[in-house]
PDB file of C-alpha atoms in Angstrom:
ATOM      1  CA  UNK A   1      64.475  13.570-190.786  1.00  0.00           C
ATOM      2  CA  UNK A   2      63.870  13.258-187.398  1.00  0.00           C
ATOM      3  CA  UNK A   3      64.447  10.009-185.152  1.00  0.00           C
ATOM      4  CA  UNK A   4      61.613   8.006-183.931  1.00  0.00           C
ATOM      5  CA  UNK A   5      60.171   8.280-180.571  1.00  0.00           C
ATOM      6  CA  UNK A   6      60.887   5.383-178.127  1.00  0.00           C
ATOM      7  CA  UNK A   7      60.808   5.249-174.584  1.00  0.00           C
ATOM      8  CA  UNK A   8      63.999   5.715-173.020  1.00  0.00           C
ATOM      9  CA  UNK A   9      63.372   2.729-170.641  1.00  0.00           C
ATOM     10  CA  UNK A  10      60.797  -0.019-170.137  1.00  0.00           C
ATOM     11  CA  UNK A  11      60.882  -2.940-167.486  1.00  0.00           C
ATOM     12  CA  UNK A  12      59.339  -6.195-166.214  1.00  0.00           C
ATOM     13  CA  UNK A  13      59.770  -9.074-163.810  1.00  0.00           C
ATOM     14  CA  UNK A  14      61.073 -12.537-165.725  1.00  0.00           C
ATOM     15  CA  UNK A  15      58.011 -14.329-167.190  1.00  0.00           C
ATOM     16  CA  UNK A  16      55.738 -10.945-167.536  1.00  0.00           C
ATOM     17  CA  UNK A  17      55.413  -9.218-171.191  1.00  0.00           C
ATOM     18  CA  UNK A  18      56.017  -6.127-172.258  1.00  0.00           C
ATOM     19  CA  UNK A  19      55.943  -3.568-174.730  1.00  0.00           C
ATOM     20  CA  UNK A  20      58.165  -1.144-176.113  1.00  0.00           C
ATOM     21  CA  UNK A  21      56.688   1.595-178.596  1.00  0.00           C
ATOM     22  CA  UNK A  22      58.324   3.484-181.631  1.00  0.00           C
ATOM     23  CA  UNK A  23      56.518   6.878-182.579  1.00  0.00           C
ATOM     24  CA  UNK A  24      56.701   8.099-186.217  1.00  0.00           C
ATOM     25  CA  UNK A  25      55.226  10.379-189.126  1.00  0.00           C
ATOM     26  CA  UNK A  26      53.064  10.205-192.034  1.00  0.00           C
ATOM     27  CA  UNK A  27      56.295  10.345-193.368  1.00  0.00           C
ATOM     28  CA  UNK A  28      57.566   6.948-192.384  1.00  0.00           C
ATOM     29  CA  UNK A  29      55.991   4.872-189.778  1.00  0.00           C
ATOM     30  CA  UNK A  30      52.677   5.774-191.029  1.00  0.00           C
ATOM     31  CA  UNK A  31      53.482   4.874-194.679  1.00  0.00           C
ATOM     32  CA  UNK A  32      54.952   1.846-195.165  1.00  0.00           C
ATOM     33  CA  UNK A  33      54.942  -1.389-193.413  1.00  0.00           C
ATOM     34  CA  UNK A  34      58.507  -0.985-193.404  1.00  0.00           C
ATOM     35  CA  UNK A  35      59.520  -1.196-189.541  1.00  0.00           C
ATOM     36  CA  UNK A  36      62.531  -3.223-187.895  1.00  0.00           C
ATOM     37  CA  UNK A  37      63.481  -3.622-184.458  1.00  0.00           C
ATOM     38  CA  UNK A  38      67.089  -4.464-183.361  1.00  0.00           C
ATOM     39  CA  UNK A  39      68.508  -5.493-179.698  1.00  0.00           C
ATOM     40  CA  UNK A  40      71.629  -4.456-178.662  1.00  0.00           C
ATOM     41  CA  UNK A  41      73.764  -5.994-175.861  1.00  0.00           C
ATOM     42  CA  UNK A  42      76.230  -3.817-174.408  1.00  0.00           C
ATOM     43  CA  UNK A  43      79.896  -3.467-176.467  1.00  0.00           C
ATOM     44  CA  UNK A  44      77.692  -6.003-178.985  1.00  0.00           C
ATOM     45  CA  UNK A  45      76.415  -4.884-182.397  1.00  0.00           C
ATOM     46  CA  UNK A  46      72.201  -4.660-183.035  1.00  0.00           C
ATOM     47  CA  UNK A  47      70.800  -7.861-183.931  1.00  0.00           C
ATOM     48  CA  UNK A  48      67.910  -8.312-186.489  1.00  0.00           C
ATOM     49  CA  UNK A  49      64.659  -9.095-184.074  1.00  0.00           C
ATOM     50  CA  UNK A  50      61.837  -7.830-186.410  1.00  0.00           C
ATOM     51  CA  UNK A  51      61.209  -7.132-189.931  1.00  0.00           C
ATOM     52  CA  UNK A  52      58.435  -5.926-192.153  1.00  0.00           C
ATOM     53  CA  UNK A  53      56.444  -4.908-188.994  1.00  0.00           C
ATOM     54  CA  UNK A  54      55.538  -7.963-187.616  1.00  0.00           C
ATOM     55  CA  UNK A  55      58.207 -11.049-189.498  1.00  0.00           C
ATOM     56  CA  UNK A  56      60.702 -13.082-187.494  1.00  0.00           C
ATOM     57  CA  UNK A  57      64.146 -13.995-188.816  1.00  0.00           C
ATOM     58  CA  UNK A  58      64.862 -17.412-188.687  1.00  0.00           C
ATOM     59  CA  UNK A  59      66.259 -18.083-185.350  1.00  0.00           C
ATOM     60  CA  UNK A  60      64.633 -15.522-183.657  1.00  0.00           C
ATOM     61  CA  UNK A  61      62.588 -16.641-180.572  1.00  0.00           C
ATOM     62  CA  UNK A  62      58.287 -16.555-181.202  1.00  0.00           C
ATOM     63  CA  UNK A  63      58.475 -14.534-177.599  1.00  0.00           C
ATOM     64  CA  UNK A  64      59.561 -11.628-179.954  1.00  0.00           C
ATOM     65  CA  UNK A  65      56.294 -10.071-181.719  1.00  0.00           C
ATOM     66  CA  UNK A  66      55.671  -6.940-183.700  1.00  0.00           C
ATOM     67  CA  UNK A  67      52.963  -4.554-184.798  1.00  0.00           C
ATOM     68  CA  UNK A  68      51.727  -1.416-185.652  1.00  0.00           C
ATOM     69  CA  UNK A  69      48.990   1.307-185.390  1.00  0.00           C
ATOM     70  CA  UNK A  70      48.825   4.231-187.602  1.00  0.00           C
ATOM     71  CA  UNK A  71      52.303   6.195-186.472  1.00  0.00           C
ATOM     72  CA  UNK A  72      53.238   3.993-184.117  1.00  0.00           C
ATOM     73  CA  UNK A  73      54.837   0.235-183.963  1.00  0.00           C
ATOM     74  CA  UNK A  74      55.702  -1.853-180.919  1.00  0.00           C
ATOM     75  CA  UNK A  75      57.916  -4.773-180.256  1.00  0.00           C
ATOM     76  CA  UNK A  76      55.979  -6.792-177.555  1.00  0.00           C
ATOM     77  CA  UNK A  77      57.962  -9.491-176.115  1.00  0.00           C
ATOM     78  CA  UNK A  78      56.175 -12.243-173.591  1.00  0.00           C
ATOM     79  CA  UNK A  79      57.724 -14.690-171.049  1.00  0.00           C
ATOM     80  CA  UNK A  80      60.292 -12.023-170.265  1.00  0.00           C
ATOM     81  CA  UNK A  81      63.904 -13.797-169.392  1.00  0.00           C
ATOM     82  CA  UNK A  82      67.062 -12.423-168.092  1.00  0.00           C
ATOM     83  CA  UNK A  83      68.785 -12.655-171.421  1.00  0.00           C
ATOM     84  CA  UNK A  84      66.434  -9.810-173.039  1.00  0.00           C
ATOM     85  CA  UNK A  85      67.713  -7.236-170.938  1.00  0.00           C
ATOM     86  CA  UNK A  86      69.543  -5.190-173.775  1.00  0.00           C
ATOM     87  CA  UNK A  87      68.620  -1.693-176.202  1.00  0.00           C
ATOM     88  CA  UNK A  88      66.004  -2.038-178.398  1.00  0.00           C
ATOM     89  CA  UNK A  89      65.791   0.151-181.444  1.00  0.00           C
ATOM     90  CA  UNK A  90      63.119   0.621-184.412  1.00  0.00           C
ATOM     91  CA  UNK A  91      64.104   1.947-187.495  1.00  0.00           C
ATOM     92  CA  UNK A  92      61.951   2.426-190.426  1.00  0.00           C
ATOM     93  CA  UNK A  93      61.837   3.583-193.985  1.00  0.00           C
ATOM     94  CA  UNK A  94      61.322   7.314-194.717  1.00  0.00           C
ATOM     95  CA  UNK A  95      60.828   7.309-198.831  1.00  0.00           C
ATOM     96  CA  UNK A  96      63.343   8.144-201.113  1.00  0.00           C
ATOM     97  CA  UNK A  97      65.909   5.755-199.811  1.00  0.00           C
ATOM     98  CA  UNK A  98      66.129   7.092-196.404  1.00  0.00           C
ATOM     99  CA  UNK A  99      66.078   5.258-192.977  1.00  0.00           C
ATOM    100  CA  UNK A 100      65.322   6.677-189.795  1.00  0.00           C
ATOM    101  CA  UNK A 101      65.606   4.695-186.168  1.00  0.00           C
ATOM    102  CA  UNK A 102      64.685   5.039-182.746  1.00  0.00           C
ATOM    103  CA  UNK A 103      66.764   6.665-180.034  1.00  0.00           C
ATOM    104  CA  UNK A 104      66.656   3.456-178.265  1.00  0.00           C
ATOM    105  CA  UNK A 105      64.826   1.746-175.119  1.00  0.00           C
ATOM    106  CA  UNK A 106      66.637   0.068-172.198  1.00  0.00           C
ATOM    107  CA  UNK A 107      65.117  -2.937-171.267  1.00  0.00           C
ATOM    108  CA  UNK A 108      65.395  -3.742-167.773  1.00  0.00           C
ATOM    109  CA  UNK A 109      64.491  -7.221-166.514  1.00  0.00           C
ATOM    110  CA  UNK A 110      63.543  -7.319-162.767  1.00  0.00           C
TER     111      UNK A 110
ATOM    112  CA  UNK B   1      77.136 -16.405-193.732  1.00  0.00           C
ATOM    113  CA  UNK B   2      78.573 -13.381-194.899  1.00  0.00           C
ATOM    114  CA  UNK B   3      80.660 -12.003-192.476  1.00  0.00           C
ATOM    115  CA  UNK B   4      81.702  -7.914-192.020  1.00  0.00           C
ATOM    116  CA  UNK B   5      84.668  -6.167-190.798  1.00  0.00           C
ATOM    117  CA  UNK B   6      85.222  -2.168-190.327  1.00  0.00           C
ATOM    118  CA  UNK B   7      89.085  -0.746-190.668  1.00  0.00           C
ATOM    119  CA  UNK B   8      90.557   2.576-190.457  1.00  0.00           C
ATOM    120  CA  UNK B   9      91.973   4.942-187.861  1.00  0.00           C
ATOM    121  CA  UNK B  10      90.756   5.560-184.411  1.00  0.00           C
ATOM    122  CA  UNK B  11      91.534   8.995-183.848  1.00  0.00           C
ATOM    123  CA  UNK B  12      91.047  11.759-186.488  1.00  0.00           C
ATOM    124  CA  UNK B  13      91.732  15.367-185.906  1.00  0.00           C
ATOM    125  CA  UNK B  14      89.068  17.854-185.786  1.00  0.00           C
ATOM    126  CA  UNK B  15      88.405  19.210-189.466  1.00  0.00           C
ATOM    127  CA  UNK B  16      90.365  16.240-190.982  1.00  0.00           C
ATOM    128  CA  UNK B  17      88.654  13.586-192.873  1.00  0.00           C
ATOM    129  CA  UNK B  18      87.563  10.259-191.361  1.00  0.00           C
ATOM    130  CA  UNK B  19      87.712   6.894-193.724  1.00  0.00           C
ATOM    131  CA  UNK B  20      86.722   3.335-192.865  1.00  0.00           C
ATOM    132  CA  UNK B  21      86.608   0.580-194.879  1.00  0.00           C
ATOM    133  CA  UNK B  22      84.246  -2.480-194.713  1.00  0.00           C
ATOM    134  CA  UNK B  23      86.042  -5.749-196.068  1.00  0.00           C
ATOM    135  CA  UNK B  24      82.940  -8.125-196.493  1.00  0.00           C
ATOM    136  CA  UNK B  25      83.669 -12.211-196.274  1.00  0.00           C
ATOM    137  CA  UNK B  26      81.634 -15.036-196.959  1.00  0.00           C
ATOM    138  CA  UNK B  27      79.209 -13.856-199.681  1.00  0.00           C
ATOM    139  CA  UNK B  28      79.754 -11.567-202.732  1.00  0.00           C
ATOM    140  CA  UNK B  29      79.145  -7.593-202.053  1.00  0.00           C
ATOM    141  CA  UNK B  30      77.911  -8.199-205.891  1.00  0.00           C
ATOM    142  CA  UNK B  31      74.907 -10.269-205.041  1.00  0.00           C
ATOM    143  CA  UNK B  32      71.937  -8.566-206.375  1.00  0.00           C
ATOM    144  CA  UNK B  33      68.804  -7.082-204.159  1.00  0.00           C
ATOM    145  CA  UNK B  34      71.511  -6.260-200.998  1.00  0.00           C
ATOM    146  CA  UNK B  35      72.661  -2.645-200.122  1.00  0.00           C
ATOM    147  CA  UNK B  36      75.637  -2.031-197.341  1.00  0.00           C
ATOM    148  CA  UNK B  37      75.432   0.669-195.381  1.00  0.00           C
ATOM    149  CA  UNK B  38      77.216   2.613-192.608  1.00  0.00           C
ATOM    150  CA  UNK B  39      75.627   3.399-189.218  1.00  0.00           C
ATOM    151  CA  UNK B  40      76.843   5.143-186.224  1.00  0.00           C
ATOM    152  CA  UNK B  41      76.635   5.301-182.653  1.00  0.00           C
ATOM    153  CA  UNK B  42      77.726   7.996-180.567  1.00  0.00           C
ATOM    154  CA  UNK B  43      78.723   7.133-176.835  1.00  0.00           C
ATOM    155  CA  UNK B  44      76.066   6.288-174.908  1.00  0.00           C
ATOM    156  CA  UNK B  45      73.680   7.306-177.727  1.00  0.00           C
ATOM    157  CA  UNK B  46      70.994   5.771-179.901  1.00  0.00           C
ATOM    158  CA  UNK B  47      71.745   4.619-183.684  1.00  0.00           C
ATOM    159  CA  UNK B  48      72.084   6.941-186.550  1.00  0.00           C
ATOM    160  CA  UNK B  49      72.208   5.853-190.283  1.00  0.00           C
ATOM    161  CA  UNK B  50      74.570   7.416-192.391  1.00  0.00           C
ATOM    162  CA  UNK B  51      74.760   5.589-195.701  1.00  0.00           C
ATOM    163  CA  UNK B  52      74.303   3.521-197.648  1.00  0.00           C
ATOM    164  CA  UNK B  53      75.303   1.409-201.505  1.00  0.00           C
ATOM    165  CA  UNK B  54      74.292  -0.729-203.919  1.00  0.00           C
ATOM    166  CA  UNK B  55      77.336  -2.951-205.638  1.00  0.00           C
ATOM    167  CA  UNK B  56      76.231  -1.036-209.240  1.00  0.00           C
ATOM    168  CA  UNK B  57      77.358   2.631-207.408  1.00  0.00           C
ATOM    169  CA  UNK B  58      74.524   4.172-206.592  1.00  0.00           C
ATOM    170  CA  UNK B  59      74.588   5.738-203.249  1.00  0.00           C
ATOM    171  CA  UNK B  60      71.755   7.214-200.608  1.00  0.00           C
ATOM    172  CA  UNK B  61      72.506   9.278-197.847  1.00  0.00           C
ATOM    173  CA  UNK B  62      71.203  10.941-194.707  1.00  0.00           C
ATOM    174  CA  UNK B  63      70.046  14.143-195.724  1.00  0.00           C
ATOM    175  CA  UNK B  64      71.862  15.582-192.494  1.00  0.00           C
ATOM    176  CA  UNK B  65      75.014  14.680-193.340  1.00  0.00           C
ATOM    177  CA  UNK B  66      74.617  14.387-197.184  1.00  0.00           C
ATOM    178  CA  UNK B  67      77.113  17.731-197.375  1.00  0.00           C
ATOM    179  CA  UNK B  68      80.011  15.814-195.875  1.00  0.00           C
ATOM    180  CA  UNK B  69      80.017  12.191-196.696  1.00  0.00           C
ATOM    181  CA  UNK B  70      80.891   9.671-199.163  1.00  0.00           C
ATOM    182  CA  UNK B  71      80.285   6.222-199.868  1.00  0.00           C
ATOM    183  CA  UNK B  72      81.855   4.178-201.989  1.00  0.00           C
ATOM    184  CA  UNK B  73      82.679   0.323-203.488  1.00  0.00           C
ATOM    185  CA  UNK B  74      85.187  -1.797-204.620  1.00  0.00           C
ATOM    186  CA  UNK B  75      84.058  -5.000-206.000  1.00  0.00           C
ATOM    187  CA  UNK B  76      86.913  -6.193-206.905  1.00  0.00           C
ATOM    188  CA  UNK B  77      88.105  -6.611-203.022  1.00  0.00           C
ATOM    189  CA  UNK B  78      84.967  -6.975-201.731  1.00  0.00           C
ATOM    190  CA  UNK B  79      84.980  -4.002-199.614  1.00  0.00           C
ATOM    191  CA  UNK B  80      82.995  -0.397-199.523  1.00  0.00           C
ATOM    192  CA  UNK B  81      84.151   2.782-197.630  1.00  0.00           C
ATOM    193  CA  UNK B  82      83.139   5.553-195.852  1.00  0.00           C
ATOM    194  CA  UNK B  83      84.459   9.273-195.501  1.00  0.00           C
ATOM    195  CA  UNK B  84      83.547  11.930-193.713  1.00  0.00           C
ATOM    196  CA  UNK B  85      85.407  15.319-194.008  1.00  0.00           C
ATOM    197  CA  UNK B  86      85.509  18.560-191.929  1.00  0.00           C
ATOM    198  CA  UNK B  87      84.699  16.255-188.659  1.00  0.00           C
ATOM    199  CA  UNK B  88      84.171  17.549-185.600  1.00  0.00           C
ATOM    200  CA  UNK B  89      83.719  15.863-181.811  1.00  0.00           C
ATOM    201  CA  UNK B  90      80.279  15.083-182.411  1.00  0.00           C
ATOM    202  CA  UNK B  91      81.301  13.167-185.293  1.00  0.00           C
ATOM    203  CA  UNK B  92      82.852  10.863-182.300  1.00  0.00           C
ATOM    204  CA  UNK B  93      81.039   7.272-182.315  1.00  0.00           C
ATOM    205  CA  UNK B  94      80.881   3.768-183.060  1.00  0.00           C
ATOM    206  CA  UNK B  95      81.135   3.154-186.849  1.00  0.00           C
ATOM    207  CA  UNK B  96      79.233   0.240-187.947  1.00  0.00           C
ATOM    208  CA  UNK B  97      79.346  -1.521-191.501  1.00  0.00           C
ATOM    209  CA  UNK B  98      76.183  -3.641-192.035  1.00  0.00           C
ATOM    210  CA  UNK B  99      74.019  -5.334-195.090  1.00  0.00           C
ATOM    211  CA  UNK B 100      70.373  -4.220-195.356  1.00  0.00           C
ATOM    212  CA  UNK B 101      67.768  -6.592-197.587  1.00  0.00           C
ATOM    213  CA  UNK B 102      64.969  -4.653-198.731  1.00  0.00           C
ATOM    214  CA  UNK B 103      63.652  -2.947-195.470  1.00  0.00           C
ATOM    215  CA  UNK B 104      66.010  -4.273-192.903  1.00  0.00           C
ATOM    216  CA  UNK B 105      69.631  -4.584-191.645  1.00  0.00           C
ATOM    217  CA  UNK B 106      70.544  -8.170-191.447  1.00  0.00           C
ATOM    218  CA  UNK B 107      74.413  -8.188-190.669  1.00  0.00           C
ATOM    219  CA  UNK B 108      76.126  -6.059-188.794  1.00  0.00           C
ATOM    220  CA  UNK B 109      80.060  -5.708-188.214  1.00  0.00           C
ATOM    221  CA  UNK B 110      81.217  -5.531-184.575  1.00  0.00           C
ATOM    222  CA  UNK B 111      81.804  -1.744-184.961  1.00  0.00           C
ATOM    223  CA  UNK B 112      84.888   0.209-184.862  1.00  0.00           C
ATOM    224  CA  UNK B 113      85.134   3.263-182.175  1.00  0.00           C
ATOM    225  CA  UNK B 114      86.143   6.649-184.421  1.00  0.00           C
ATOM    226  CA  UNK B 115      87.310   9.361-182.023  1.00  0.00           C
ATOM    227  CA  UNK B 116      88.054  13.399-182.929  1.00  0.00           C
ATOM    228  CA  UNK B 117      90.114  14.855-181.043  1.00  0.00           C
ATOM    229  CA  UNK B 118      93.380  17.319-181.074  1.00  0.00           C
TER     230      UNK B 118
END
């Protein structure tokens, strides 16, 4: 199983949007609505952003959005602030009880 | 809010075994429709899943490193563990014990750094 594609780095000026893009299969992206996304401040643990594609955990700022187009999903996240600058991984469901994630994307806010 | 915490040794020899535990607080590892997994992440590197269990026993595993690792539960303390024998320096990362719910990972432990070396 191989990891998804993400960019390695994406950036953006405080206020802007942007959007970061996970690359799968037909094996997994592609087949279930399955896909997370997780930031990660450095020396922190990941922290739930996304679920199901496109749901926000409670607590979870509406800036953070999700979606997804045949093989790929994106995390798009608007109004951009200086606290967002972290990793951002996907990770989906493969079938048979497997999970797969991204190799990560450094945010950068300007 | 459950709460997780990863134990175990932070420096393993090369072709030695490493084991962690996970000692979960604040919620029953019983509770049905949660798994708890183990995730990894080298230096500097993305995320890798390794493992993961449901309270009953059953176990699912990346296929990459099916050959070398095993998860396991203790109810009765609240805690599930990891090994992984014949390790090796790439084997060196962050461990991470963490609960998924259905299709996502919704608690994390801080992480505990595992390192191979001689």
């Amino acid at each position: 199983q191989s990891a998804l594609t993400q960019p390695a780095s994406v950036s953006g000026s405080p206020g802007q949007s942007i959007t970061i893009s996970c690359t799968g299969t037909s094996s997994d992206v592609g087949s279930y609505n399955l896909v997370s996304w997780y930031q990660q401040h450095p020396g922190k643990a990941p922290k739930l952003m996304i679920y199901e594609g496109s749901k926000r955990p409670s607590g979870v700022s509406n800036r953070f959005s999700g979606s997804k187009s045949g093989y790929t999903a994106s995390l798009t996240i608007s109004g951009l602030q200086a606290e967002d600058e972290a990793d951002y991984y996907c990770c989906s469901y493969a079938g048979s009880s497997v999970w797969v994630f991204g190799g990560g994307t450094k945010l950068t806010v300007l | 809010q459950v709460q997780l915490q990863e134990s175990g040794p932070g420096l393993v020899k090369p072709s030695e075994t490493l084991s962690l535990t996970c000692t979960v607080s604040g919620g029953s590892i019983s509770r049905s429709s949660y798994y708890w997994g183990w995730i990894r992440q080298p230096p500097g590197k993305g995320l890798e899943w390794i493992g993961s269990i449901y309270y009953s026993g059953s176990t699912y595993y990346n296929p990459s490193l099916k050959s070398r690792v095993t998860i396991s539960v203790d109810t009765s303390k609240n805690q599930f563990s990891l090994k992984v024998n014949s390790v090796t320096a790439a084997d060196t990362a962050v461990y991470y014990c963490a609960r998924h719910y259905d299709s996502h990972w919704t608690d994390w432990g801080q992480g505990t750094l595992v390192t191979v070396s001689s």
